[in-house]
mmCIF file of C-alpha atoms in Angstrom:
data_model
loop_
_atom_site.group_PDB
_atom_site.id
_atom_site.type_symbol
_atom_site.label_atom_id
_atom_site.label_comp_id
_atom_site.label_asym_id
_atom_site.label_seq_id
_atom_site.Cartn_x
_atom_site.Cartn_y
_atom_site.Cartn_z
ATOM 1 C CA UNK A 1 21.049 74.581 84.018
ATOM 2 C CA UNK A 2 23.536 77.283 82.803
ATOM 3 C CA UNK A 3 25.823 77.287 80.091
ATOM 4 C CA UNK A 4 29.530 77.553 81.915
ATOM 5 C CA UNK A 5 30.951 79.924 78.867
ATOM 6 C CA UNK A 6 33.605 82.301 79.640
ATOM 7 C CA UNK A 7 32.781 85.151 77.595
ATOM 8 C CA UNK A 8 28.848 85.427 76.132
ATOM 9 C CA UNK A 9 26.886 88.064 75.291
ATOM 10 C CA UNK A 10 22.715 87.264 76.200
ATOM 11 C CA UNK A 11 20.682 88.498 78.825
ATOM 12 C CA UNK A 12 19.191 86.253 81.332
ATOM 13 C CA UNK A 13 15.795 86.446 82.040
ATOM 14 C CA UNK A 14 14.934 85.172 85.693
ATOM 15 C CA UNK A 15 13.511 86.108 89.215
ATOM 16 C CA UNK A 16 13.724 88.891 91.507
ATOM 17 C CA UNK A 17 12.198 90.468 94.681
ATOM 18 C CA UNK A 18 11.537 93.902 93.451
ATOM 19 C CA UNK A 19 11.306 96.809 95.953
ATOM 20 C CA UNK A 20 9.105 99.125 93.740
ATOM 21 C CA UNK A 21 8.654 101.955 96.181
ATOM 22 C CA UNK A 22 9.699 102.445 100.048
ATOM 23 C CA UNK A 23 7.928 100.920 102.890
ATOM 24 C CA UNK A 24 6.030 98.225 100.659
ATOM 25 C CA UNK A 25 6.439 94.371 100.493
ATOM 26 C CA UNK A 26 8.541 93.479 97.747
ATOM 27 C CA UNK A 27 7.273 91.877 94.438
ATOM 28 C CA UNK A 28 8.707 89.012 92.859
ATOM 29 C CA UNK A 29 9.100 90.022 89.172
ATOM 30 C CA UNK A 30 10.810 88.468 85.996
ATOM 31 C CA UNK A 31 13.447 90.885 85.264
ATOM 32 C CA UNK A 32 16.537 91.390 83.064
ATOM 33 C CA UNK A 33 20.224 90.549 83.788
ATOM 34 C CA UNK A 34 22.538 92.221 81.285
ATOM 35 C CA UNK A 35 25.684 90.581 80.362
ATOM 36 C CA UNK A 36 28.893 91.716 82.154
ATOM 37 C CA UNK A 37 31.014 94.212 80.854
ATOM 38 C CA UNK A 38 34.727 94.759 81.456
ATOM 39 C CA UNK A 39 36.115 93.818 84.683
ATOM 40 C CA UNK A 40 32.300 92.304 85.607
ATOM 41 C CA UNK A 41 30.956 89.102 86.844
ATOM 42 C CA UNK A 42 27.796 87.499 86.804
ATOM 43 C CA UNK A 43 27.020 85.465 89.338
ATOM 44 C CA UNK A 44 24.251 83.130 89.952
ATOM 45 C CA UNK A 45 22.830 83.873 93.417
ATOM 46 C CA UNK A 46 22.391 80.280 95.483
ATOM 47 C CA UNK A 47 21.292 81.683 99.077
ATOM 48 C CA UNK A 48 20.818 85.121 100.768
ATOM 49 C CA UNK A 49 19.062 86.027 103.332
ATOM 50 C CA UNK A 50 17.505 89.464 104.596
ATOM 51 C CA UNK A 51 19.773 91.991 106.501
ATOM 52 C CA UNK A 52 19.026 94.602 108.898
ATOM 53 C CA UNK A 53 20.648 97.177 106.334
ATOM 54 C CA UNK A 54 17.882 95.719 103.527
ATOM 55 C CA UNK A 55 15.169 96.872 106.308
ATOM 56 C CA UNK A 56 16.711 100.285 106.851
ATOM 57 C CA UNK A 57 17.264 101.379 103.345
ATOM 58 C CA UNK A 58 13.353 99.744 102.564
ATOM 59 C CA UNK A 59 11.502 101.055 106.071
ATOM 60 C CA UNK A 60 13.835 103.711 107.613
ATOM 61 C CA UNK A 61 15.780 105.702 105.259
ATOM 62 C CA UNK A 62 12.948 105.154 102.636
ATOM 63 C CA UNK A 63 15.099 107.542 100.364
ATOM 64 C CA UNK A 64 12.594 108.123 97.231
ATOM 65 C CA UNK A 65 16.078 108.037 94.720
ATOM 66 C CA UNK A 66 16.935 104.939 96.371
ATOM 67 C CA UNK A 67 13.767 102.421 94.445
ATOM 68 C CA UNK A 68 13.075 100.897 92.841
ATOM 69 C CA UNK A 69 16.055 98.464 93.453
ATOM 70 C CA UNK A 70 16.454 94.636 93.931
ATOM 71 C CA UNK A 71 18.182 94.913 98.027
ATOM 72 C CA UNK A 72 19.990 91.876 99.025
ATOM 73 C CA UNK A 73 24.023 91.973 99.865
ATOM 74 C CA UNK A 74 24.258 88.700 102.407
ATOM 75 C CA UNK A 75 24.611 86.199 99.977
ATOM 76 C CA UNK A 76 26.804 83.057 98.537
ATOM 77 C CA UNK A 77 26.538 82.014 94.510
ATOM 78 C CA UNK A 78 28.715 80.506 91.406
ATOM 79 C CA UNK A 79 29.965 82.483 88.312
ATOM 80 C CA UNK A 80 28.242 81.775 85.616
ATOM 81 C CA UNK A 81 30.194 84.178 82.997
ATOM 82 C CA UNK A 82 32.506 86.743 83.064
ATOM 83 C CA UNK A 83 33.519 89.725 81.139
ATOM 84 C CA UNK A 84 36.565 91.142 79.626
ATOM 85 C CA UNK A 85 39.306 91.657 81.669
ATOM 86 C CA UNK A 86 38.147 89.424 84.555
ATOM 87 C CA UNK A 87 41.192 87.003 85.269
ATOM 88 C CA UNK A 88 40.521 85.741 88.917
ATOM 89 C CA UNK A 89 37.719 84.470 88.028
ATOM 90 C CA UNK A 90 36.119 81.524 86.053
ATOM 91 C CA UNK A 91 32.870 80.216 85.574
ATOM 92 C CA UNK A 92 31.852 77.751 87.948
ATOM 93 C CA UNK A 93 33.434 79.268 91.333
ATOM 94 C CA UNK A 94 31.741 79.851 94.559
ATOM 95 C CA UNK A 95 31.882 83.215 95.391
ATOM 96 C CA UNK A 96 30.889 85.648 98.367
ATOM 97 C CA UNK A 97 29.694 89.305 96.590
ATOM 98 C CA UNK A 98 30.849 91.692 98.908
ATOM 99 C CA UNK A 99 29.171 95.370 99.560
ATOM 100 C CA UNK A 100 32.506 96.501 100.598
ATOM 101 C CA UNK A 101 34.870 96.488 97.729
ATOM 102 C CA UNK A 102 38.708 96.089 97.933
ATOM 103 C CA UNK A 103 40.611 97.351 94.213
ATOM 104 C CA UNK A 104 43.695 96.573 96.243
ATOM 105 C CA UNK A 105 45.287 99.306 94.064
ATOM 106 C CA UNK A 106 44.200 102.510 96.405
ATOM 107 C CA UNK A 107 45.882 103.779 99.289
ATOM 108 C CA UNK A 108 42.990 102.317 101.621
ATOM 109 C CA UNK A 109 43.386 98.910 100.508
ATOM 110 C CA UNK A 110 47.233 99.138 100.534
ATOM 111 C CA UNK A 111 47.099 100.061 103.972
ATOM 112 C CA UNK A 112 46.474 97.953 106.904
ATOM 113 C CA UNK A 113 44.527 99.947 108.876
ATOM 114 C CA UNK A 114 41.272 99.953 107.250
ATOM 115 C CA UNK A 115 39.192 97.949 105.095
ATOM 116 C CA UNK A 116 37.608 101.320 103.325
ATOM 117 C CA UNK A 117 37.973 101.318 99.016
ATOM 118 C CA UNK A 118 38.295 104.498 96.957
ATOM 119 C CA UNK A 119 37.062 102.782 94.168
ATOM 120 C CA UNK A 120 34.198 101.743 96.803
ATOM 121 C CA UNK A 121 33.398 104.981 97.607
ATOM 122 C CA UNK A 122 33.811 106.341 93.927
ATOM 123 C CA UNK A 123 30.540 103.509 93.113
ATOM 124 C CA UNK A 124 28.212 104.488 95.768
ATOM 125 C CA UNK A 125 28.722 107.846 97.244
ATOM 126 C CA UNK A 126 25.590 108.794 96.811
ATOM 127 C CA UNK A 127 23.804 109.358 100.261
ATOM 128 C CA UNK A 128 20.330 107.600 100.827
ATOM 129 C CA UNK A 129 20.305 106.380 97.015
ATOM 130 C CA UNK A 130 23.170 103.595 98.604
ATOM 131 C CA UNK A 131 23.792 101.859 94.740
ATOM 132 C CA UNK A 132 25.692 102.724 92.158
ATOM 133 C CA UNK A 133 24.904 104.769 89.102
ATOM 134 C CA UNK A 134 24.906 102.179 86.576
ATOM 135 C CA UNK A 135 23.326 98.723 86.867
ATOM 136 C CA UNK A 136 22.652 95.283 84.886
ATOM 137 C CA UNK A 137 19.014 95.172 86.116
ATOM 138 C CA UNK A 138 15.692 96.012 84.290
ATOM 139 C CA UNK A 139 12.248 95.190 84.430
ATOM 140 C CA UNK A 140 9.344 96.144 82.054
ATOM 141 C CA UNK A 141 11.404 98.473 80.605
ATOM 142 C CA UNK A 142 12.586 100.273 83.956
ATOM 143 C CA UNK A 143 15.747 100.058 85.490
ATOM 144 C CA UNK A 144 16.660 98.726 88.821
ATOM 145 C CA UNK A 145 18.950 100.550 91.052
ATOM 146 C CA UNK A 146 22.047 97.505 92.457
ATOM 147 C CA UNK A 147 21.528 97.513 96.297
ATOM 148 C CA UNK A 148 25.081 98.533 97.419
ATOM 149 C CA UNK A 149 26.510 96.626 93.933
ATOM 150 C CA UNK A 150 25.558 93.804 95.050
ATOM 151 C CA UNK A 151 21.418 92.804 94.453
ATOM 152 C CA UNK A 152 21.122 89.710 95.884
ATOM 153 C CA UNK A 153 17.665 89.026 95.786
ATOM 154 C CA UNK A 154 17.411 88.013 92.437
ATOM 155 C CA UNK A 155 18.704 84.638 90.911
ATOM 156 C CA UNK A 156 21.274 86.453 88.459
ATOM 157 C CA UNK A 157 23.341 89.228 89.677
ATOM 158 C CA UNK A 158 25.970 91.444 88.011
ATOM 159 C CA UNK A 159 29.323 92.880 90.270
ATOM 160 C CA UNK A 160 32.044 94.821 89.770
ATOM 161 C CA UNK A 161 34.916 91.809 90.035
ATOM 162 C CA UNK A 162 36.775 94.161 92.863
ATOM 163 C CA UNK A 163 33.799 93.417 94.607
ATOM 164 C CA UNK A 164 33.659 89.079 94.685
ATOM 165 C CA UNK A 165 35.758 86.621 96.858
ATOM 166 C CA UNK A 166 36.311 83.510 95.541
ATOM 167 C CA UNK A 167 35.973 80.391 98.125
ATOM 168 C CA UNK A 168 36.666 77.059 98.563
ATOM 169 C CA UNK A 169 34.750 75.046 96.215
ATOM 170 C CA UNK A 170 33.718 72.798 99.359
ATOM 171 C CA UNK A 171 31.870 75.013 101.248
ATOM 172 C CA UNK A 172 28.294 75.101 101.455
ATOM 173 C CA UNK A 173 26.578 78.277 99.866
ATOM 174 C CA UNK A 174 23.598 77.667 101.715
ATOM 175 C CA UNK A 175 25.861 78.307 104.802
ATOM 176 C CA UNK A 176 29.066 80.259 103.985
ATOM 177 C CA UNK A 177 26.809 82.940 102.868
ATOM 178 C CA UNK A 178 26.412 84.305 106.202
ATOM 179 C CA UNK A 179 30.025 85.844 105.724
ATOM 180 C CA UNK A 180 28.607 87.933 103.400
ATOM 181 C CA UNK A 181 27.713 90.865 105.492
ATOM 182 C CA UNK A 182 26.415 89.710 109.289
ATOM 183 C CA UNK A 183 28.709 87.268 110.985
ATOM 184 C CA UNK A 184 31.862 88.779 109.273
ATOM 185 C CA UNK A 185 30.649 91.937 110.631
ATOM 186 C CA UNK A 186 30.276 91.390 114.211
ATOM 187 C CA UNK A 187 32.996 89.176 114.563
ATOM 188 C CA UNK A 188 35.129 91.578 113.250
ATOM 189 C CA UNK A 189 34.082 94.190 115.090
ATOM 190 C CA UNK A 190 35.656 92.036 118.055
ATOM 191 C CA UNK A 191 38.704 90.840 116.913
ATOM 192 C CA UNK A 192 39.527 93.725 114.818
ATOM 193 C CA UNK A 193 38.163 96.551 115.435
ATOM 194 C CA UNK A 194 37.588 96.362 119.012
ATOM 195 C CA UNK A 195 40.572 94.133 119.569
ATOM 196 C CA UNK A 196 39.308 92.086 122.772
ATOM 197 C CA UNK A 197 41.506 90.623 124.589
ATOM 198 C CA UNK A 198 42.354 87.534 126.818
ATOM 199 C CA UNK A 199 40.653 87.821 130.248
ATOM 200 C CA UNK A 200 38.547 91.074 129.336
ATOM 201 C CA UNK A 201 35.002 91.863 130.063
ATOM 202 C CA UNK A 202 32.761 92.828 126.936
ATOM 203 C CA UNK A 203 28.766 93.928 126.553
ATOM 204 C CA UNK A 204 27.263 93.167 123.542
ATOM 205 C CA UNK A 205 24.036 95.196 122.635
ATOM 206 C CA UNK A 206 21.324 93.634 120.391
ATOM 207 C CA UNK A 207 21.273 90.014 119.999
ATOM 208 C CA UNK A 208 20.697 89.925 116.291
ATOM 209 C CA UNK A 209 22.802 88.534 113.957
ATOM 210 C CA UNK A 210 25.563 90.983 113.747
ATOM 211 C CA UNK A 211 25.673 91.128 117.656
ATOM 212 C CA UNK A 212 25.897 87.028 118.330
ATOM 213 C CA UNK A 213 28.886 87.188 116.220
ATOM 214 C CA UNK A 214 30.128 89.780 117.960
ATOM 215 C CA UNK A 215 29.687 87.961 121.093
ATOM 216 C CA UNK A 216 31.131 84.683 119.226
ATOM 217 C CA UNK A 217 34.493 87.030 118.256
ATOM 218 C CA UNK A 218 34.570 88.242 122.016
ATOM 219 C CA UNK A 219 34.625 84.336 123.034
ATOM 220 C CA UNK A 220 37.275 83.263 120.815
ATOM 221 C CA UNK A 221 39.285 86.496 121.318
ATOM 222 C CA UNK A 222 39.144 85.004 124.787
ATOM 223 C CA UNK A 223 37.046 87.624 126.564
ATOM 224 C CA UNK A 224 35.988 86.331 129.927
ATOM 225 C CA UNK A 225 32.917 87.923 130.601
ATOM 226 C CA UNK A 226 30.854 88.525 127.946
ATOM 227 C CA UNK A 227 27.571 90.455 129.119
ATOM 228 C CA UNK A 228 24.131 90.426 126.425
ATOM 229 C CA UNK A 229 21.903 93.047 126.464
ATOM 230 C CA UNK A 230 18.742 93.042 124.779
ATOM 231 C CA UNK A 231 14.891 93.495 125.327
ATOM 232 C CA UNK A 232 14.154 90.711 123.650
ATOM 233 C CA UNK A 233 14.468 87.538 126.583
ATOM 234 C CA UNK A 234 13.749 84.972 123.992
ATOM 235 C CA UNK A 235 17.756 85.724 122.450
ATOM 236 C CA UNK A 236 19.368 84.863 125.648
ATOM 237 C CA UNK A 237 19.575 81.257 125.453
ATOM 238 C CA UNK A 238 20.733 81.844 121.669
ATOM 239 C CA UNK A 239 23.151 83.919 122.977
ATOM 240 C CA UNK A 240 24.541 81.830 125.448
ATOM 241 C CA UNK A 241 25.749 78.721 122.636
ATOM 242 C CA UNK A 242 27.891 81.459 120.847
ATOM 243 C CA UNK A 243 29.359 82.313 124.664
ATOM 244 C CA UNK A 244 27.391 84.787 126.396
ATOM 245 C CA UNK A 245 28.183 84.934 130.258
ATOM 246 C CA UNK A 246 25.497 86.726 131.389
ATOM 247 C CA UNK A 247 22.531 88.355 130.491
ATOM 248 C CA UNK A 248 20.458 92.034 130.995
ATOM 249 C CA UNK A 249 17.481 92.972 129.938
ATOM 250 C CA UNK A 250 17.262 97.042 130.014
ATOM 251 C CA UNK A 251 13.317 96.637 130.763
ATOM 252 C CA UNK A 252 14.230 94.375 133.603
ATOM 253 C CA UNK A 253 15.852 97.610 135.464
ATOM 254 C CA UNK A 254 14.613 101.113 136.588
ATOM 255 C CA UNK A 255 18.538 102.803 136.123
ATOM 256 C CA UNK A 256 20.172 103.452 133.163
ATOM 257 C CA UNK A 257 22.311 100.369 131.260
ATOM 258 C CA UNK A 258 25.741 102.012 131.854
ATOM 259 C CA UNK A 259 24.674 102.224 135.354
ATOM 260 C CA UNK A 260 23.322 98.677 135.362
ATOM 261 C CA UNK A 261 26.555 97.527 133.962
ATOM 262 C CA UNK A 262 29.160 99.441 135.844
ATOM 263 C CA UNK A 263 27.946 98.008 139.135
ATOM 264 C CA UNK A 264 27.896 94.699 137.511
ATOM 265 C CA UNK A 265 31.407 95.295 136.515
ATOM 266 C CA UNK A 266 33.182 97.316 139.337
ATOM 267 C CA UNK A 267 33.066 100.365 137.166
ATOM 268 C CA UNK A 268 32.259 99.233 133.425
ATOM 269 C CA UNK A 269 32.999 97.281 130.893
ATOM 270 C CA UNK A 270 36.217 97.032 129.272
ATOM 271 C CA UNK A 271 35.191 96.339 125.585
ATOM 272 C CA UNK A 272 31.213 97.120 124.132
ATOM 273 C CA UNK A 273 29.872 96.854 120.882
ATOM 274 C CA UNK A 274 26.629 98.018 119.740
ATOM 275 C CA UNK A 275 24.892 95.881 117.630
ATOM 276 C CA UNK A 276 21.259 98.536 116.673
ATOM 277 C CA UNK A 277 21.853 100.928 114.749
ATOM 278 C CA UNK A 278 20.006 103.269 117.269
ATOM 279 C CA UNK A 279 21.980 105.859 118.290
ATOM 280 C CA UNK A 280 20.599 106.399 121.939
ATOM 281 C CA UNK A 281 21.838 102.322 122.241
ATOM 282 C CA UNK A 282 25.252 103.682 120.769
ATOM 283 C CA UNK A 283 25.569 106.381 123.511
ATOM 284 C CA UNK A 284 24.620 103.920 126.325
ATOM 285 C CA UNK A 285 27.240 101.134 124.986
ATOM 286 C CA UNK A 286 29.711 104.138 125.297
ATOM 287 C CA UNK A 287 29.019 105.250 128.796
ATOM 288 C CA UNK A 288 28.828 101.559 129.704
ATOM 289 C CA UNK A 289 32.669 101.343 129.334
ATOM 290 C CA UNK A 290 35.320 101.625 132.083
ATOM 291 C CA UNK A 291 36.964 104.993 132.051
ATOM 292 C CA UNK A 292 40.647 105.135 131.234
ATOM 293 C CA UNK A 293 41.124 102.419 128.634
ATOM 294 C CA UNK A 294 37.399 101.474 127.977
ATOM 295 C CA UNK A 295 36.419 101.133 124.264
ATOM 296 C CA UNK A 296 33.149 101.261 122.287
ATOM 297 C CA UNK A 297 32.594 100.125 118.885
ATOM 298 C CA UNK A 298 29.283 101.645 116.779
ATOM 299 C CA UNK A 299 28.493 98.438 114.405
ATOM 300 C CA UNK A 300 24.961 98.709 113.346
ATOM 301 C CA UNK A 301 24.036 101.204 110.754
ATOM 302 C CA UNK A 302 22.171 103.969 110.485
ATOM 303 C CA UNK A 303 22.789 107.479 108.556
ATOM 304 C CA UNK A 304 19.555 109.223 110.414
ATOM 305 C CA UNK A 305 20.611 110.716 113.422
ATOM 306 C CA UNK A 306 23.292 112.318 115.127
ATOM 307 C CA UNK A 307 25.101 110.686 117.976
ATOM 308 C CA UNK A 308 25.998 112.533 120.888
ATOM 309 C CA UNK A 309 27.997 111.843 124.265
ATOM 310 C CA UNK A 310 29.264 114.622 127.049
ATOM 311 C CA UNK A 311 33.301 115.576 126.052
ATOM 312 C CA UNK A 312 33.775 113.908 129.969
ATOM 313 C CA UNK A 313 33.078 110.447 128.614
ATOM 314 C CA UNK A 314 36.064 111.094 126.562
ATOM 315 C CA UNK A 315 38.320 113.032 128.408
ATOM 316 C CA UNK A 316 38.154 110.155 130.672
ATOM 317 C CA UNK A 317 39.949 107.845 128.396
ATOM 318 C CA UNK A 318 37.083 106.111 126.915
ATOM 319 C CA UNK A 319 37.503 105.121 123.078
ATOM 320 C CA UNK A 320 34.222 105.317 120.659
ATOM 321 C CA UNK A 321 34.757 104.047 117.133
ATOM 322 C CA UNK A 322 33.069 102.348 114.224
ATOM 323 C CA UNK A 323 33.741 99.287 111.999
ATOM 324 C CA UNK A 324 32.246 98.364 108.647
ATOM 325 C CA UNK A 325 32.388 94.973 107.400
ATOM 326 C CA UNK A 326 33.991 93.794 111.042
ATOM 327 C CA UNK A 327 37.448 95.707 109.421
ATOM 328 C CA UNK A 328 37.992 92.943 107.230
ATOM 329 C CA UNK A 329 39.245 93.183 103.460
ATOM 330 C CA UNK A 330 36.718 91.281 101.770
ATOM 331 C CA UNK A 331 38.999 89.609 98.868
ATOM 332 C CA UNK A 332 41.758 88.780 100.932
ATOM 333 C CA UNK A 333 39.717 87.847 104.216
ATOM 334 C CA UNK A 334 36.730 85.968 103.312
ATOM 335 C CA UNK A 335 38.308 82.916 101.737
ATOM 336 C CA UNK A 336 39.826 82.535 105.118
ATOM 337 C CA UNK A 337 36.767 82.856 107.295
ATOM 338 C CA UNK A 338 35.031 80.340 105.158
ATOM 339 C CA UNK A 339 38.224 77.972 105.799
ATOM 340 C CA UNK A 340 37.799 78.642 109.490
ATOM 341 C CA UNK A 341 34.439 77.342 109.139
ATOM 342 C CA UNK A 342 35.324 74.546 107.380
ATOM 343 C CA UNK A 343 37.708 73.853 110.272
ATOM 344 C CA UNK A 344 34.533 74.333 112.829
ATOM 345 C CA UNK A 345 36.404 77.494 114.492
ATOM 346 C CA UNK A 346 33.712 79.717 113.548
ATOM 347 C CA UNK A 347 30.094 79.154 113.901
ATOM 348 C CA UNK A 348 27.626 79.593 110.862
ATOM 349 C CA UNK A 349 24.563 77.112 111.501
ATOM 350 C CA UNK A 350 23.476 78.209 114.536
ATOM 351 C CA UNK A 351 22.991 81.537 113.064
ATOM 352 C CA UNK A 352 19.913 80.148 110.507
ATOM 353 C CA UNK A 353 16.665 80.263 112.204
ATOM 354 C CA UNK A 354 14.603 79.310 109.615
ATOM 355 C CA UNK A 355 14.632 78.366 105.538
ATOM 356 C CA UNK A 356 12.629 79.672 103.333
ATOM 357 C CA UNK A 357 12.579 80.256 99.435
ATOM 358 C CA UNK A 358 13.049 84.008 97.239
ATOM 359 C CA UNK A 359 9.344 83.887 96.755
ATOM 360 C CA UNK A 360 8.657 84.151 100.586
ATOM 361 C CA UNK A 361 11.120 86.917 101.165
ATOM 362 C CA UNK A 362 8.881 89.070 102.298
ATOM 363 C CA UNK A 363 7.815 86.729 105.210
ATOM 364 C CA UNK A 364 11.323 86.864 105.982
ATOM 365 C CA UNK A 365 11.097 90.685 106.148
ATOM 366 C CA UNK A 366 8.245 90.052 108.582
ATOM 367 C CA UNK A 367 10.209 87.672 110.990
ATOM 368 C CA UNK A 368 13.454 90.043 111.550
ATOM 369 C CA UNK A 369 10.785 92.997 111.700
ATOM 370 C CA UNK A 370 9.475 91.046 114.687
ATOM 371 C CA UNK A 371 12.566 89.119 116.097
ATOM 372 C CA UNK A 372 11.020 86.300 115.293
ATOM 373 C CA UNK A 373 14.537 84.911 113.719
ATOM 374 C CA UNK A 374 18.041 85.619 113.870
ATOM 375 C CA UNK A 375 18.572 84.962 110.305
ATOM 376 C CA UNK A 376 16.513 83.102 107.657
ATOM 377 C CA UNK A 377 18.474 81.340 104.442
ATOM 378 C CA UNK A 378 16.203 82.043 101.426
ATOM 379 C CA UNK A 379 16.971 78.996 99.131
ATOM 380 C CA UNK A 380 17.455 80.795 95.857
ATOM 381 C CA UNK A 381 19.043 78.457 93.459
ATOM 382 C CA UNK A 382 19.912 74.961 93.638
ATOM 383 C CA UNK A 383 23.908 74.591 93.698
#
């Protein structure tokens, strides 16, 4: 067990996945967690689970200043000590890290109309590299870049205490997690971003994670057609318990989606969200919108490629924008989505596909390589 101690001073020796070098499986190491320093927490990691951003920034971007790093930023854990300056939290809270911060002292974060951080951007603008310059990781004497400040793949973690929402202490890490990054994104992406509404017609693309919450936002924003589009026919009946209508697999059909979708729709959709991070799926969720009012939201990231559309596809009215995080401020939001869980208005368990431990994270890797999963829980600590 760990000592609950406000204020203390030792590093903690535990386990980590390390990613050493790009496009290799991860290694678990024993590694070094420094104390926190001002305005820092240290949190004991409980569950997390791989995220499609963990597989870009390890097989896709495969930056070389990026590694070696512990990734990991979907997660759920308890504070185990804090440093100075840290009032809002104590030892022994549950707490969501987030990879989004929120200072709520910028003019981003005082303004309603984004959930974007200058003090965010300040950590991690550095393209490709996607941590911050300093870190609270080290192993055999090297240090370990913080995945998007966050490192979750490790039993101990350090974060910047703009960057950690405290939850109810009834909630179950080994589920609330999820809100860390993947639910919390799609659904936003719906009911913010996006903002369906009552009676609408949506498309979904990519039934991953991230996309069967947006699907789940599109049902309880009241959407009532809600059209899933993947190549993948195994995630169809998945996608039908969060409230998928109907179902199209681009394989299945010799036109192009938009086309596939506008005669399915009298003309197109009124509401899409892409779900891939592919870029040639971004254009095709665009065009699969009804001109005049039809909007597109770009969810899943990548920094690789440009996107590109014909101006006509605008001109026409069409709308084509982006949301991080679903739009939601992570300190103020995420105690609310865990409540709504806890109140069985949001979905979380159907999400976990499979359970596995830290040590088999790379089988985990394997799985949402494949689509064999939607999203596995690796059991890190016990609560």
């Amino acid at each position: 067990m760990y000592a609950l101690t406000k204020f203390i001073h030792n590093v903690i020796k535990c386990k980590a996945a390390v990613a050493w070098e790009p496009n290799k499986p991860l290694v678990i190491e024993e590694i070094e967690v420094a104390p926190p320093q001002a305005n820092e927490v240290r949190i004991k990691i409980v569950a997390t689970s791989v995220c499609h951003t963990d597989l870009y920034h390890l097989l896709e971007s495969m930056h070389p200043d990026g590694f070696p790093t512990v990734l990991g930023h979907e997660a759920a854990g308890i504070v185990e000590s804090v440093g100075p300056g840290v009032t809002e939290y104590q030892p022994g809270d549950k707490v969501i890290p987030l990879f989004i911060a929120q200072c709520r002292e910028c003019r981003f974060c005082k303004d309603q109309r984004t959930n974007q951080c200058e003090q965010a951007w300040r950590a991690t603008d550095r393209p490709g590299v996607m941590a911050p310059p300093e870190t609270r990781l080290t192993c055999k004497g090297k240090t370990l870049l913080q995945f998007v400040g966050t490192s979750t793949f490790s039993e101990y973690t350090v974060v910047n205490a703009m960057a950690v929402a405290k939850i109810d202490p009834a909630a179950p890490l080994d589920k609330v997690f999820l809100i860390g990054c993947g639910v919390s994104t799609g659904y936003g992406a719906a009911v913010n971003t996006a903002k369906v509404e009552p009676g609408s017609t949506c498309a979904v693309f990519g039934m991953g994670g991230v996309g069967l919450a947006a699907v789940m936002g599109c049902k309880n924003a009241g959407a009532k057609r809600i059209i899933a589009v993947d190549i993948n026919p195994d995630k169809f009946e998945k996608a039908k318990v969060f409230g998928a209508t109907d179902f199209v697999n681009p394989k299945d059909h010799d036109k192009p989606i938009s086309q596939v979708l506008a005669e399915m729709t009298s003309g197109g959709v009124d509401f899409s969200l892409e779900c891939t991070g592919k870029v040639e799926v971004m254009r095709s969720a665009l065009e699969s919108c009804i001109p005049g009012w039809g909007v597109s939201v770009v969810v899943g990231w990548t920094d690789l490629h440009d996107i590109s559309t014909r101006p006509g596809q605008l001109i026409a009215g069409r709308k084509w924008t982006g949301s991080a995080f679903g739009g939601f401020k992570g300190r103020d939001a995420v105690p609310g989505l865990v409540k709504a869980y806890l109140d069985k208005k949001v979905k979380l368990d159907e999400f976990i596909t499979h359970k596995l431990t830290l040590e088999q994270v790379n089988d985990a890797i394997e799985m949402m390589k494949s689509g064999k999963c939607i999203r596995t829980v690796l059991n890190v600590s016990p609560e």
